[in-house]
Amino acid sequence: MASRLLAAAAEKIAPGARRQALTLTDTAADRIRHLLEQRQRLFLRLGVKARGCNGLSYTLNYADEKGKFDELVEDKGVKILIDPKALMHVIGTKMDFVDDKLSSEFVFINPNSKGQCGCGESFMTTSSGATKHGNS
């Protein structure tokens, strides 16, 4: 009986306990919505690529369909796909869009980031650092 109660409680708690993979600011959602409508695409795909002085760099591409292992995030009316290889590096990240006199760019506030290069083009997480040093 106690185990059934615990199982029922865990089912109620688990959906809320799962950390959102990615959240968007209103500005980022508006910009993504505009870009998707302009290109007539369904999704924007977020990934990471090994490059830069600190190991990883964000990638953004248009997509027409969800891959088998892509993580789908729906926030503020837009759909973002997260590449499965990028997921562990971006869990909990907030995506913003900044438009000022010098640049227009998406900015990632990533709680997993353990360091960035001086120009801000690449970042490192605990997982990426372990992988990088493990292959040496």
Coordinates of C-alpha atoms in Angstrom, one line a residue:
M1 CA 0.0 0.0 0.0
A2 CA 2.8 2.4 0.9
S3 CA 4.6 1.7 -2.3
R4 CA 1.4 2.5 -4.3
L5 CA 1.1 5.8 -2.6
L6 CA 4.8 6.6 -3.2
A7 CA 4.4 5.6 -6.9
A8 CA 1.3 7.8 -7.2
A9 CA 3.0 10.7 -5.6
A10 CA 6.1 10.3 -7.8
E11 CA 3.9 10.4 -10.9
K12 CA 2.4 13.7 -9.8
I13 CA 5.7 15.2 -8.9
A14 CA 7.8 13.9 -11.9
P15 CA 6.3 16.1 -14.7
G16 CA 6.9 19.3 -12.7
A17 CA 10.3 18.1 -11.4
R18 CA 11.8 17.8 -14.9
R19 CA 14.0 20.7 -15.8
Q20 CA 13.0 22.7 -18.9
A21 CA 15.6 22.1 -21.6
L22 CA 15.4 25.7 -22.9
T23 CA 13.4 28.8 -22.2
L24 CA 13.0 31.8 -24.4
T25 CA 12.6 35.5 -23.5
D26 CA 9.8 37.3 -25.2
T27 CA 12.3 39.1 -27.5
A28 CA 13.9 35.8 -28.6
A29 CA 10.5 34.2 -29.2
D30 CA 9.4 37.2 -31.3
R31 CA 12.6 37.1 -33.4
I32 CA 12.4 33.3 -33.9
R33 CA 8.7 33.6 -34.9
H34 CA 9.6 36.3 -37.5
L35 CA 12.5 34.2 -38.9
L36 CA 10.4 31.0 -39.1
E37 CA 7.5 32.8 -40.9
Q38 CA 9.9 34.6 -43.2
R39 CA 11.5 31.3 -44.3
Q40 CA 8.3 29.3 -44.1
R41 CA 9.8 26.7 -41.7
L42 CA 8.3 24.8 -38.8
F43 CA 11.3 24.6 -36.4
L44 CA 14.6 26.2 -35.4
R45 CA 17.2 23.5 -34.4
L46 CA 19.7 24.3 -31.7
G47 CA 22.9 22.4 -31.6
V48 CA 26.5 22.7 -30.4
K49 CA 29.6 22.2 -32.5
A50 CA 33.2 21.6 -31.3
R51 CA 35.1 24.8 -32.3
G52 CA 36.5 28.0 -30.9
C53 CA 39.0 28.6 -28.1
N54 CA 36.8 27.1 -25.4
G55 CA 35.5 24.0 -27.1
L56 CA 31.9 24.4 -28.0
S57 CA 29.8 26.9 -30.1
Y58 CA 26.1 27.1 -30.5
T59 CA 24.5 26.4 -33.9
L60 CA 21.1 27.4 -35.2
N61 CA 19.5 25.9 -38.3
Y62 CA 16.1 25.8 -39.8
A63 CA 14.3 22.4 -39.8
D64 CA 11.1 21.1 -41.4
E65 CA 10.7 17.9 -39.3
K66 CA 11.6 16.6 -35.9
G67 CA 14.4 14.0 -35.8
K68 CA 13.8 10.8 -34.0
F69 CA 15.9 11.8 -30.9
D70 CA 15.4 15.6 -31.1
E71 CA 14.1 17.3 -27.9
L72 CA 11.1 19.4 -28.8
V73 CA 10.6 22.6 -26.8
E74 CA 7.5 24.7 -27.3
D75 CA 7.7 28.1 -25.6
K76 CA 5.8 31.3 -26.3
G77 CA 4.3 29.9 -29.4
V78 CA 7.5 28.8 -31.2
K79 CA 9.0 25.4 -31.6
I80 CA 12.7 24.7 -31.1
L81 CA 14.4 21.3 -31.7
I82 CA 17.4 20.5 -29.6
D83 CA 19.9 18.2 -31.2
P84 CA 20.4 15.1 -28.9
K85 CA 24.2 15.7 -28.8
A86 CA 23.6 19.2 -27.5
L87 CA 21.0 18.5 -24.9
M88 CA 23.4 17.8 -22.0
H89 CA 25.2 21.0 -22.7
V90 CA 22.1 23.3 -22.9
I91 CA 19.7 22.0 -20.2
G92 CA 18.3 25.0 -18.3
T93 CA 19.6 27.6 -20.8
K94 CA 17.7 30.8 -21.4
M95 CA 17.8 32.1 -25.0
D96 CA 17.5 35.9 -25.5
F97 CA 17.8 38.2 -28.6
V98 CA 19.8 41.4 -28.4
D99 CA 19.5 44.1 -31.0
D100 CA 21.6 47.2 -30.5
K101 CA 23.8 49.6 -32.5
L102 CA 26.7 47.2 -32.7
S103 CA 25.1 43.8 -33.3
S104 CA 21.9 41.7 -33.6
E105 CA 22.3 38.3 -32.1
F106 CA 20.9 35.5 -30.0
V107 CA 22.4 35.3 -26.5
F108 CA 22.5 32.1 -24.4
I109 CA 22.4 32.3 -20.6
N110 CA 23.7 28.8 -19.9
P111 CA 23.9 27.6 -16.2
N112 CA 26.1 24.7 -17.4
S113 CA 28.8 27.0 -18.9
K114 CA 32.0 26.7 -16.9
G115 CA 33.9 29.2 -19.1
Q116 CA 33.8 31.3 -22.2
C117 CA 36.4 32.7 -24.6
G118 CA 37.1 36.4 -24.5
C119 CA 35.0 37.1 -27.6
G120 CA 32.0 35.1 -26.3
E121 CA 31.9 32.8 -29.4
S122 CA 32.6 29.6 -27.6
F123 CA 31.9 28.0 -24.2
M124 CA 32.8 25.0 -22.1
T125 CA 30.7 22.8 -19.9
T126 CA 31.9 20.2 -17.4
S127 CA 30.9 17.5 -19.9
S128 CA 32.7 19.1 -22.8
G129 CA 35.9 19.7 -20.7
A130 CA 35.9 16.0 -19.7
T131 CA 35.5 14.9 -23.3
K132 CA 38.2 17.2 -24.5
H133 CA 40.8 16.1 -21.9
G134 CA 39.8 12.5 -22.1
N135 CA 40.7 12.2 -25.8
S136 CA 44.2 13.7 -25.4

